[in-house]
XYZ file of N, CA and C in Angstrom:
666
model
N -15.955 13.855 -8.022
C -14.882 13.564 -8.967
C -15.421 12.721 -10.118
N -14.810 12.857 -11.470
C -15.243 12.361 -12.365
C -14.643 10.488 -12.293
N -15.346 9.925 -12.149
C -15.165 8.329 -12.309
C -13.869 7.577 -13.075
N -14.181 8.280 -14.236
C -12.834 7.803 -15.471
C -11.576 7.955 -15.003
N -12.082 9.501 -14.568
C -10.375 9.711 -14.505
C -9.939 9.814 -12.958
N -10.468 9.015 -12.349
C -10.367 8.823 -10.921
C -9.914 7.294 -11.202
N -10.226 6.490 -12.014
C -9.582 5.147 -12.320
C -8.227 4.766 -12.817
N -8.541 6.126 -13.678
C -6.979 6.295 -14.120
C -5.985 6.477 -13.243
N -6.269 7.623 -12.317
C -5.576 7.849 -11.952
C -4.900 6.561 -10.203
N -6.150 6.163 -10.063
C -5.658 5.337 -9.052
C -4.697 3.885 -9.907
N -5.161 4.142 -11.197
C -4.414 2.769 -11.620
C -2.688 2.844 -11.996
N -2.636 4.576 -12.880
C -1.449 4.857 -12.358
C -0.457 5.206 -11.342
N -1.326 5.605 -10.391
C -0.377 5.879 -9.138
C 0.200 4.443 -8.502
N -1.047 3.570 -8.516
C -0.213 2.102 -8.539
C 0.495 1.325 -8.966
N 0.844 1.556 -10.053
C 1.497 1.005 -11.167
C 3.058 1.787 -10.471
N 2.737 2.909 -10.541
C 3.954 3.984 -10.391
C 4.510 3.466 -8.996
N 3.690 3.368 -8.202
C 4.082 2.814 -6.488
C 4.638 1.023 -6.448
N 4.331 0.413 -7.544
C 4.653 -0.992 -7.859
C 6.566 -0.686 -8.488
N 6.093 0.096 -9.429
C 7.431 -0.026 -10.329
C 8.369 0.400 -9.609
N 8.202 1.307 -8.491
C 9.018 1.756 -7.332
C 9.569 1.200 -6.340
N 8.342 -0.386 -5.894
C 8.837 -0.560 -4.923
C 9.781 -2.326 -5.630
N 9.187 -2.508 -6.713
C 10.360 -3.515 -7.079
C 11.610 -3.168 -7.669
N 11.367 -2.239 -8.619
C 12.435 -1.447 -9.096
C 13.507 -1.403 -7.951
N 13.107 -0.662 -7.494
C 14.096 -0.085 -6.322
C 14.775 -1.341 -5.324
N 14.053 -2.553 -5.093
C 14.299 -3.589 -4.381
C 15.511 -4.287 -5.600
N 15.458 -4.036 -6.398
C 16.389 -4.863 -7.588
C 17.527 -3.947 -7.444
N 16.924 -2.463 -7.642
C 18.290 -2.094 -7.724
C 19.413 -2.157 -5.857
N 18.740 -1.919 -4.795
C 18.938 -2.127 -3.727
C 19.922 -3.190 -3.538
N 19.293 -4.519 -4.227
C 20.116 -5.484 -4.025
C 21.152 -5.459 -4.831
N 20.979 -5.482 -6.041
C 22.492 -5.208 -6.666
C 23.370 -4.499 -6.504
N 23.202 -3.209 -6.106
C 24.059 -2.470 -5.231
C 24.611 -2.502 -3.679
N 23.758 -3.693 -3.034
C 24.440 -3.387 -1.778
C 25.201 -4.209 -1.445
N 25.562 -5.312 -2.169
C 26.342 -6.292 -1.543
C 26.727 -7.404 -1.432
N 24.983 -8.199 -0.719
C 24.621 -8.697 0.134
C 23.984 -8.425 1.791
N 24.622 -7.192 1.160
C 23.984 -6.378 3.310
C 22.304 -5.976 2.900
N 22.009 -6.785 3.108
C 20.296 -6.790 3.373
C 20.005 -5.536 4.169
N 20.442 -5.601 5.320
C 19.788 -3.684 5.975
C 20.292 -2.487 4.657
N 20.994 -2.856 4.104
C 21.748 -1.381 3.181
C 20.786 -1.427 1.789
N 20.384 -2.972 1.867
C 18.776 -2.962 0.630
C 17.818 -2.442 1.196
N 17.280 -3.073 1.841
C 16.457 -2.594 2.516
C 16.306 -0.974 2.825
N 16.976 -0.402 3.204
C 17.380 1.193 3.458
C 17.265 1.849 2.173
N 17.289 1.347 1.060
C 17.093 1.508 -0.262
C 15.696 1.801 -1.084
N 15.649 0.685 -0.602
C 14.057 0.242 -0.745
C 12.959 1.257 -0.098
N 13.702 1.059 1.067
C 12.154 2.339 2.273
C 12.439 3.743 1.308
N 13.420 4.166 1.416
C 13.675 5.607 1.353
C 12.981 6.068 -0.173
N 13.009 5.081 -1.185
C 12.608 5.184 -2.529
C 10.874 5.261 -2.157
N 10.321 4.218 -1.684
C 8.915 3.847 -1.503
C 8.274 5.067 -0.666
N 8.903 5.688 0.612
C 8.272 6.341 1.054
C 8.744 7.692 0.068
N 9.480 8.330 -0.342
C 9.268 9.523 -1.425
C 8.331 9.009 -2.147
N 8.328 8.206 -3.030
C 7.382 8.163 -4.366
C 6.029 8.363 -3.358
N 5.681 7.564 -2.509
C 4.380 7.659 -1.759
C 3.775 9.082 -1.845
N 4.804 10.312 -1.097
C 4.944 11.491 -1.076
C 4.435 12.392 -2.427
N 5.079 11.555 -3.390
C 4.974 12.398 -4.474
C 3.281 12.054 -5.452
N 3.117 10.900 -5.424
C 2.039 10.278 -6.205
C 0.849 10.769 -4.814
N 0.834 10.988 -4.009
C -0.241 11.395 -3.065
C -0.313 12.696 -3.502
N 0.570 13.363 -3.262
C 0.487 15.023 -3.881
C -0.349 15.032 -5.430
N 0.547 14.346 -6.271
C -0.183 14.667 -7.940
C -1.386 14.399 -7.531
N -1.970 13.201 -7.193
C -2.815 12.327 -7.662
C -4.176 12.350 -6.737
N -4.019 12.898 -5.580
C -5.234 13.002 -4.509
C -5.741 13.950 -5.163
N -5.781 14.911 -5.749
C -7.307 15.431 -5.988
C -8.268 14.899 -7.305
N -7.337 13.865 -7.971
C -8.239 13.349 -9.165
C -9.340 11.910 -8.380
N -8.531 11.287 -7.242
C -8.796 9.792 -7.331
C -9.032 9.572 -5.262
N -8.115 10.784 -4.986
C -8.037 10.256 -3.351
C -6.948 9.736 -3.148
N -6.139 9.109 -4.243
C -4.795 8.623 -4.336
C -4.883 7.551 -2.894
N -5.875 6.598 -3.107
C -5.739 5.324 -2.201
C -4.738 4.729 -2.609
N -4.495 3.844 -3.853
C -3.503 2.897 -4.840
C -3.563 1.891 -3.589
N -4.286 1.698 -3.014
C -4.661 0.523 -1.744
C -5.770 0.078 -1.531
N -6.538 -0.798 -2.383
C -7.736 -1.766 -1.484
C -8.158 -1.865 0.054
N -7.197 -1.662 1.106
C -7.184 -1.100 2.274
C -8.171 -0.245 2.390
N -7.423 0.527 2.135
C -7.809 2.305 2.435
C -9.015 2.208 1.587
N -9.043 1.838 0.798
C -11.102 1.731 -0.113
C -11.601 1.294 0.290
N -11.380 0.007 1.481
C -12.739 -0.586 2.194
C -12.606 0.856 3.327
N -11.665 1.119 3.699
C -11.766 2.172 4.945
C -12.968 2.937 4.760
N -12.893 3.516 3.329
C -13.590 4.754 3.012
C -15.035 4.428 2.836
N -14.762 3.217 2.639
C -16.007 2.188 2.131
C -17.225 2.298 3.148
N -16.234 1.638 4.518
C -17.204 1.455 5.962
C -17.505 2.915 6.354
N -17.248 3.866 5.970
C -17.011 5.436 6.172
C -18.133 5.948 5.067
N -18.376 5.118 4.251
C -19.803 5.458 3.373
C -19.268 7.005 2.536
N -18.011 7.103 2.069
C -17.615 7.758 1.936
C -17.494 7.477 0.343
N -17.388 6.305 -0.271
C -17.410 6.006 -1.608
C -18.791 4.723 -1.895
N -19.247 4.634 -2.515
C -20.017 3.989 -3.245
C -19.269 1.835 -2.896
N -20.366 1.439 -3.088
C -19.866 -0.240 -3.212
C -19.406 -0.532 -5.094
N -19.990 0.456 -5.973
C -19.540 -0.167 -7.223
C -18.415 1.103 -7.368
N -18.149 1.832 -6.805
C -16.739 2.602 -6.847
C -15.928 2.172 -6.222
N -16.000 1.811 -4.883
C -14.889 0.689 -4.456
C -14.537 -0.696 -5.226
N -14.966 -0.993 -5.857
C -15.309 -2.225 -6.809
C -14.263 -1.974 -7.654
N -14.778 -1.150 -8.473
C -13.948 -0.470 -9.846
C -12.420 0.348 -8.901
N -12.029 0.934 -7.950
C -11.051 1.321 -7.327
C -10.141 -0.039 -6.868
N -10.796 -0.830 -6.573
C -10.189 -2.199 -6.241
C -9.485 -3.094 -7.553
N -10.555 -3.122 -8.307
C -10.200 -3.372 -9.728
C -8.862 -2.828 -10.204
N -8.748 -1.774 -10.251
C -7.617 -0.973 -11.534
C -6.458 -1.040 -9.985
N -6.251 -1.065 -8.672
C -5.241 -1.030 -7.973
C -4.911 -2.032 -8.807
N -5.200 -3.464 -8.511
C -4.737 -4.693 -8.644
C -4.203 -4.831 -9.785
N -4.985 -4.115 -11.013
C -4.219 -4.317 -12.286
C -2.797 -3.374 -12.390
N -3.101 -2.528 -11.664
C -1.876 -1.060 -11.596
C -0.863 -1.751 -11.157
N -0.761 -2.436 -9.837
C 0.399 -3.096 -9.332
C 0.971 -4.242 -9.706
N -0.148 -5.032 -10.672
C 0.734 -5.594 -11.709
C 1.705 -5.504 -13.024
N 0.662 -4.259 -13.347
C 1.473 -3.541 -14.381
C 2.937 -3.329 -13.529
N 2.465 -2.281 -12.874
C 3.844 -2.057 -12.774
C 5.376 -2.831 -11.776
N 4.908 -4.486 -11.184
C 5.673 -5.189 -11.196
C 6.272 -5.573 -12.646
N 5.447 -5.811 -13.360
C 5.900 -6.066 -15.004
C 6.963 -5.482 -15.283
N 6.609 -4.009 -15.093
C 7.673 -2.730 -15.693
C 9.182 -2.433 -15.182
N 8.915 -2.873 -13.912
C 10.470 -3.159 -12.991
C 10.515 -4.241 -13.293
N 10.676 -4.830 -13.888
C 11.189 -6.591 -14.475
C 11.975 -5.923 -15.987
N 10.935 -5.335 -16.533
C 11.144 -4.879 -18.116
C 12.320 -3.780 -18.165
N 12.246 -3.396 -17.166
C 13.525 -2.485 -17.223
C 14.722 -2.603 -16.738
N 14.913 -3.652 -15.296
C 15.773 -4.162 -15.476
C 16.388 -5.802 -16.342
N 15.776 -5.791 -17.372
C 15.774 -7.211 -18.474
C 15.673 -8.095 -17.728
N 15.147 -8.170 -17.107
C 14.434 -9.460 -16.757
C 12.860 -10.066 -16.981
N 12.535 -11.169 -16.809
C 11.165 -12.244 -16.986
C 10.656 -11.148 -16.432
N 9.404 -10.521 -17.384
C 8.053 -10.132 -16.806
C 7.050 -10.281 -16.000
N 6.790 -11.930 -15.948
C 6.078 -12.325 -15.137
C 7.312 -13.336 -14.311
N 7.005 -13.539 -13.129
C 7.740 -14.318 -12.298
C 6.562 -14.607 -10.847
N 7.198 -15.795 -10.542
C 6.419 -15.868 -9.670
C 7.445 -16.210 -8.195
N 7.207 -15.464 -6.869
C 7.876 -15.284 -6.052
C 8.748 -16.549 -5.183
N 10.115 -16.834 -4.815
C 10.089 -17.949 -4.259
C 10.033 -17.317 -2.890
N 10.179 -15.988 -2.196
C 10.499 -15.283 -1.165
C 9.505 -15.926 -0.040
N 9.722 -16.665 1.267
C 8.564 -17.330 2.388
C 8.669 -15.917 3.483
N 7.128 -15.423 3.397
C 7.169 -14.594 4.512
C 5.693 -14.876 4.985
N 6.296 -15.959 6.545
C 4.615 -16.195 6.613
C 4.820 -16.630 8.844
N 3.823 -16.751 9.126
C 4.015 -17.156 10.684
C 3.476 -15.708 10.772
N 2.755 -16.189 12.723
C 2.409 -15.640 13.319
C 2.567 -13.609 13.785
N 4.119 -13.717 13.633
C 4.350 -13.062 14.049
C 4.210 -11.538 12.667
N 4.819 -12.154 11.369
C 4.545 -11.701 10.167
C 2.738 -11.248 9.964
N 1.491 -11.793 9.947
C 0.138 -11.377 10.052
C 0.148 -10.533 11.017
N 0.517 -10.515 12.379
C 0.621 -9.325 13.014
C 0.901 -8.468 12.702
N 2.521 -8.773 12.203
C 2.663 -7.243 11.473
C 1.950 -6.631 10.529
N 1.677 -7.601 9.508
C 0.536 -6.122 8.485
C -0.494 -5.866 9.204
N -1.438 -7.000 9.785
C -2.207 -6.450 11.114
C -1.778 -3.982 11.346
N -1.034 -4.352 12.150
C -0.720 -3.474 12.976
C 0.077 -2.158 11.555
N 0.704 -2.666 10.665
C 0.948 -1.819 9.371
C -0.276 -1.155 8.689
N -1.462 -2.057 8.462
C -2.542 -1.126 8.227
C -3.388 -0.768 8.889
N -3.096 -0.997 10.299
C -3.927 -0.374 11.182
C -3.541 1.654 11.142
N -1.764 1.225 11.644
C -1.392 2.213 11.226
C -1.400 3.149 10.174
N -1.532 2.665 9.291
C -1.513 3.670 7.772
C -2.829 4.113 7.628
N -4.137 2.928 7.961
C -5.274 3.469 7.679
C -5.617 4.842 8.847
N -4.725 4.360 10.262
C -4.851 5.685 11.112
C -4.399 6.748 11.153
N -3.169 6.561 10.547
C -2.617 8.056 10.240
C -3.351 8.672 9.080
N -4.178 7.780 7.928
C -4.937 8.705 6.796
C -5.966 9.425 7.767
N -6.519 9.209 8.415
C -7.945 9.392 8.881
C -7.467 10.594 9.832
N -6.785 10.402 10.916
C -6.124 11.621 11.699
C -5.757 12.811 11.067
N -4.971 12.668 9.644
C -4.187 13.737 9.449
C -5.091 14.331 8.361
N -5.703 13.613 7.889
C -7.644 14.202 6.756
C -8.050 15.408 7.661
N -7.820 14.495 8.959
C -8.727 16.042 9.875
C -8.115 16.802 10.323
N -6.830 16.513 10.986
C -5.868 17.461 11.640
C -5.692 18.365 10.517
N -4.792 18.099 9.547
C -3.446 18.777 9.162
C -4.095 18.310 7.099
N -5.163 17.769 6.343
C -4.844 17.855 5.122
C -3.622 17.815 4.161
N -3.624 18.908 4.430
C -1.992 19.119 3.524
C -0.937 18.750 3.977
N -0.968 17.381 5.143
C 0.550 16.944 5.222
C -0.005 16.058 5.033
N -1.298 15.036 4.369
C -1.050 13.816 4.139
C 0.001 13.271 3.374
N 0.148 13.688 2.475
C 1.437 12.894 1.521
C 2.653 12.619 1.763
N 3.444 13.488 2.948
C 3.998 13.769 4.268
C 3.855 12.275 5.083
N 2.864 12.318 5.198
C 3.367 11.694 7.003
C 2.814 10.290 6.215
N 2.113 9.771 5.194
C 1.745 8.286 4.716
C 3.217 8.068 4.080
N 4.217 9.163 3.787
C 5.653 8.704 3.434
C 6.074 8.413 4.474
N 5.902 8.960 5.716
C 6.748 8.902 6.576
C 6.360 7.586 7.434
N 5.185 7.559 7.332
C 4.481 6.133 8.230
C 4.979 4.551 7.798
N 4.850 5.476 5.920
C 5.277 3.617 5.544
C 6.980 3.220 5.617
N 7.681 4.649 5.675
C 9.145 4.483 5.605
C 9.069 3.847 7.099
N 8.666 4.511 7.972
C 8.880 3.953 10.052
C 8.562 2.166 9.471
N 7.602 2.030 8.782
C 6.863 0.264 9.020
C 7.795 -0.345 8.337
N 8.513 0.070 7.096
C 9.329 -0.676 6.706
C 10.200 -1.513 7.968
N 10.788 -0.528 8.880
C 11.820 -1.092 10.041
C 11.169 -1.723 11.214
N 9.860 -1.256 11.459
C 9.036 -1.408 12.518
C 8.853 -2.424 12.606
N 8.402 -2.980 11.927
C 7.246 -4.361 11.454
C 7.830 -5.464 11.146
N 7.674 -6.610 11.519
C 8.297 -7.939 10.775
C 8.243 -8.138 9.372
N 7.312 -7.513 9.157
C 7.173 -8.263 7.321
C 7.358 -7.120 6.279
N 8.015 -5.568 7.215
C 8.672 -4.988 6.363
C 7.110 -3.957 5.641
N 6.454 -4.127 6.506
C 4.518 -3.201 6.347
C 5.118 -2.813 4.850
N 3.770 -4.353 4.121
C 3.249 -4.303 2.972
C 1.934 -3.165 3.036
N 1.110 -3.689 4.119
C -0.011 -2.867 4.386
C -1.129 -2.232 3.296
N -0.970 -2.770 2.119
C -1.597 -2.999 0.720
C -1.976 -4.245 0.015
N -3.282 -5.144 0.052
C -3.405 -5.844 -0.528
C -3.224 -6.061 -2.156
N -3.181 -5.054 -2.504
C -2.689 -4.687 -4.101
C -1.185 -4.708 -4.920
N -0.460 -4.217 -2.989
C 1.305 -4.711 -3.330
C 1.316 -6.102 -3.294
N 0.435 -6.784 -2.017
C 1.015 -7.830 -2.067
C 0.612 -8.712 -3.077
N -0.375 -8.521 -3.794
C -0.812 -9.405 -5.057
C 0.377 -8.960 -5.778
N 0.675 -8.145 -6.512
C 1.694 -7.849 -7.159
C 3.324 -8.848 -6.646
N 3.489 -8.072 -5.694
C 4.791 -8.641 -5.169
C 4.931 -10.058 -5.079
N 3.629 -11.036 -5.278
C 4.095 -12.256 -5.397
C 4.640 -12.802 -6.673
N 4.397 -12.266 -7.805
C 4.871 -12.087 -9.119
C 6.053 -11.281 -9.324
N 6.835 -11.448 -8.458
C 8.031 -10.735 -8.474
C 9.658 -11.624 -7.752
N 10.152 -12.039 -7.971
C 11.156 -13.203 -7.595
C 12.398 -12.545 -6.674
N 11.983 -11.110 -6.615
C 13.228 -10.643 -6.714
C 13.137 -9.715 -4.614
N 14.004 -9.139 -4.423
C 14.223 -8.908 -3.380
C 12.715 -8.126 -2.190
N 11.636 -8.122 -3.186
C 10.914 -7.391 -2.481
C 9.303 -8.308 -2.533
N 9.839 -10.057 -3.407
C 8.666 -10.644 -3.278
C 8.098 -11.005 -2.004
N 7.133 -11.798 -2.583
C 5.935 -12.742 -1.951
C 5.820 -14.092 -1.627
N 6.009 -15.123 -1.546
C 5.303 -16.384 -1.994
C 3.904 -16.745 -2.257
N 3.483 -16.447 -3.176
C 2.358 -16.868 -3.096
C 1.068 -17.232 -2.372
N 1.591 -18.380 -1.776
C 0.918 -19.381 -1.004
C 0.920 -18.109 0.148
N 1.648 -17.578 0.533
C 1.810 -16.780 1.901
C 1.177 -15.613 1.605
N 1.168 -14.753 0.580
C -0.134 -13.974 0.430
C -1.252 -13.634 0.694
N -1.967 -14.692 0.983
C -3.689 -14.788 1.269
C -3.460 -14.075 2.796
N -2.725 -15.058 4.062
C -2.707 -14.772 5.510
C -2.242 -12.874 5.206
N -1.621 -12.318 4.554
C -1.479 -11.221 4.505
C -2.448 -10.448 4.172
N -2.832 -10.597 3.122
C -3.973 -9.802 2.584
C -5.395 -9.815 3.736
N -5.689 -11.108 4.750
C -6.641 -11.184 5.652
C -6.412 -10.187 6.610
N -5.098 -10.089 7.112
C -4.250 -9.562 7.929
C -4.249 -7.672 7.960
N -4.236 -7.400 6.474
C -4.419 -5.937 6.175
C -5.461 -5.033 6.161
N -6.418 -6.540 5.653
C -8.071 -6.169 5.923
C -8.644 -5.898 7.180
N -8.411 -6.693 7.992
C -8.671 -6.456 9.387
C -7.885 -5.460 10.377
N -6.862 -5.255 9.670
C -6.333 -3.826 10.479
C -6.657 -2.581 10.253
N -7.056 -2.622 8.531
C -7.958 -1.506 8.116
C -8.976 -1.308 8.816
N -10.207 -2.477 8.837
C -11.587 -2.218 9.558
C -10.830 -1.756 11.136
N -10.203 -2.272 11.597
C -10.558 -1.994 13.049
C -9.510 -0.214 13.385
N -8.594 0.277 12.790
C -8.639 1.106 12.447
C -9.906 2.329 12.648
N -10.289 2.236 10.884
C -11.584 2.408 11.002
C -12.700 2.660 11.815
N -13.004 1.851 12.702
C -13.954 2.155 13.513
C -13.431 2.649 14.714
N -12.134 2.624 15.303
C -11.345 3.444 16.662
C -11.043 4.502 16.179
N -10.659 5.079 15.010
C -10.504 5.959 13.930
C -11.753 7.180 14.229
N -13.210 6.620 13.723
C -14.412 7.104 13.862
C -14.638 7.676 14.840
N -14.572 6.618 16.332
C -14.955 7.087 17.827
C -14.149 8.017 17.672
N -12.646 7.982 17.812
C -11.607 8.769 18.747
C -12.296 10.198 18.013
N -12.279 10.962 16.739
C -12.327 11.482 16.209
C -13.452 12.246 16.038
N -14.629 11.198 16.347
C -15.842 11.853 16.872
C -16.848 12.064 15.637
N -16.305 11.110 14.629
C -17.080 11.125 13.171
C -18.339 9.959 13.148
N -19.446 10.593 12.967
C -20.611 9.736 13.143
C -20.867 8.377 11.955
N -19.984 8.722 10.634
C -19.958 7.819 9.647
C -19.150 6.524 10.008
N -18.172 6.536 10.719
C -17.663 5.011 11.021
C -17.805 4.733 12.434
N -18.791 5.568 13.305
C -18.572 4.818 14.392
C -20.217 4.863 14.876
N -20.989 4.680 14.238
C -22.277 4.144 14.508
C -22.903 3.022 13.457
């Protein structure tokens, strides 16, 4: 694949997967109430289509990661380069800021914001733990099984984690940088960020390498 437009394209699909998942958390909340499950229900159902749809356009220009995750995955899998994961890591992070920006800008509100939302404890790192364990395992399974339902079942995986999971499977270090710059129903705190982002990393790698064995692929499991 050509480099450029493999940047591009991972930077828009993130941007596009950002503006989706705050967007949609703003509008969620203003429409539901106060009933947090009826936001929430809002929120998944929006995030896992767009997932669906930006995997379809966008995987044959880029791989359509729009996840730092999934690039170290591919990474330990020797499957991309260390200065292509670099530059893929790069433009997520800027993508999902952009497009927190853009769900601010469209519904008139502060562009930049910074999150007061506390999502932190034990039980929360588990969950992205086990959110990108999952997501990085269902990419890797269904690459080999089935191809053409990835875009399919990474909608369907992240819609299940939304409910599954305590912390609502961010399972993207690139959302959650983003989402802490976001005040609104689908932030971060800041400070609580980092334990997440450690949390996603390590569910990716280990993933990854049970991924390799089960599967019988000599690139991540030797």
């Amino acid at each position: 694949m050509e480099l450029p437009r493999a940047l591009v394209a991972e930077g828009l699909g993130t941007l596009l997967l950002l503006a989706t998942v705050v967007g949609s958390g703003i509008m969620a909340e203003n429409l539901a109430g106060g009933n947090d499950a009826v936001a929430l229900l809002g929120n998944t159902l929006a995030t896992g289509a767009i997932l669906a749809v930006l995997i379809t356009m966008l995987a044959p220009l880029s791989g359509a990661h729009f996840n730092p995750a999934v690039t170290i995955a591919f990474l330990v899998r020797r499957e991309v380069r260390v200065s292509t994961a670099a530059a893929y890591i790069g433009v997520q992070v800027a993508g999902g800021l952009a497009g927190a920006a853009l769900a601010h800008a469209m519904f008139d509100m502060d562009l930049v914001q910074v999150s007061t939302q506390a999502r932190t404890g034990m039980g929360q790192w588990l969950a992205e733990a086990v959110a990108t364990f999952g997501l990085v395992a269902t990419i890797l399974a269904t690459l080999k099984a089935r191809p053409s339902a990835l875009a399919a079942m990474v909608g369907l995986y992240i819609s299940a984690g939304y409910w599954f999971t305590a912390s609502t499977s961010f399972a993207n270090p690139a959302v959650t940088i983003a989402r802490s710059f976001t005040d609104t129903f689908s932030g971060i705190a800041p400070a609580d960020a980092p334990a997440f982002i450690v949390a996603q990393f390590v569910g990716a790698v280990l993933a990854t390498g049970l991924m390799g064995w089960l599967l019988g692929d000599r690139r991540s499991s030797t």
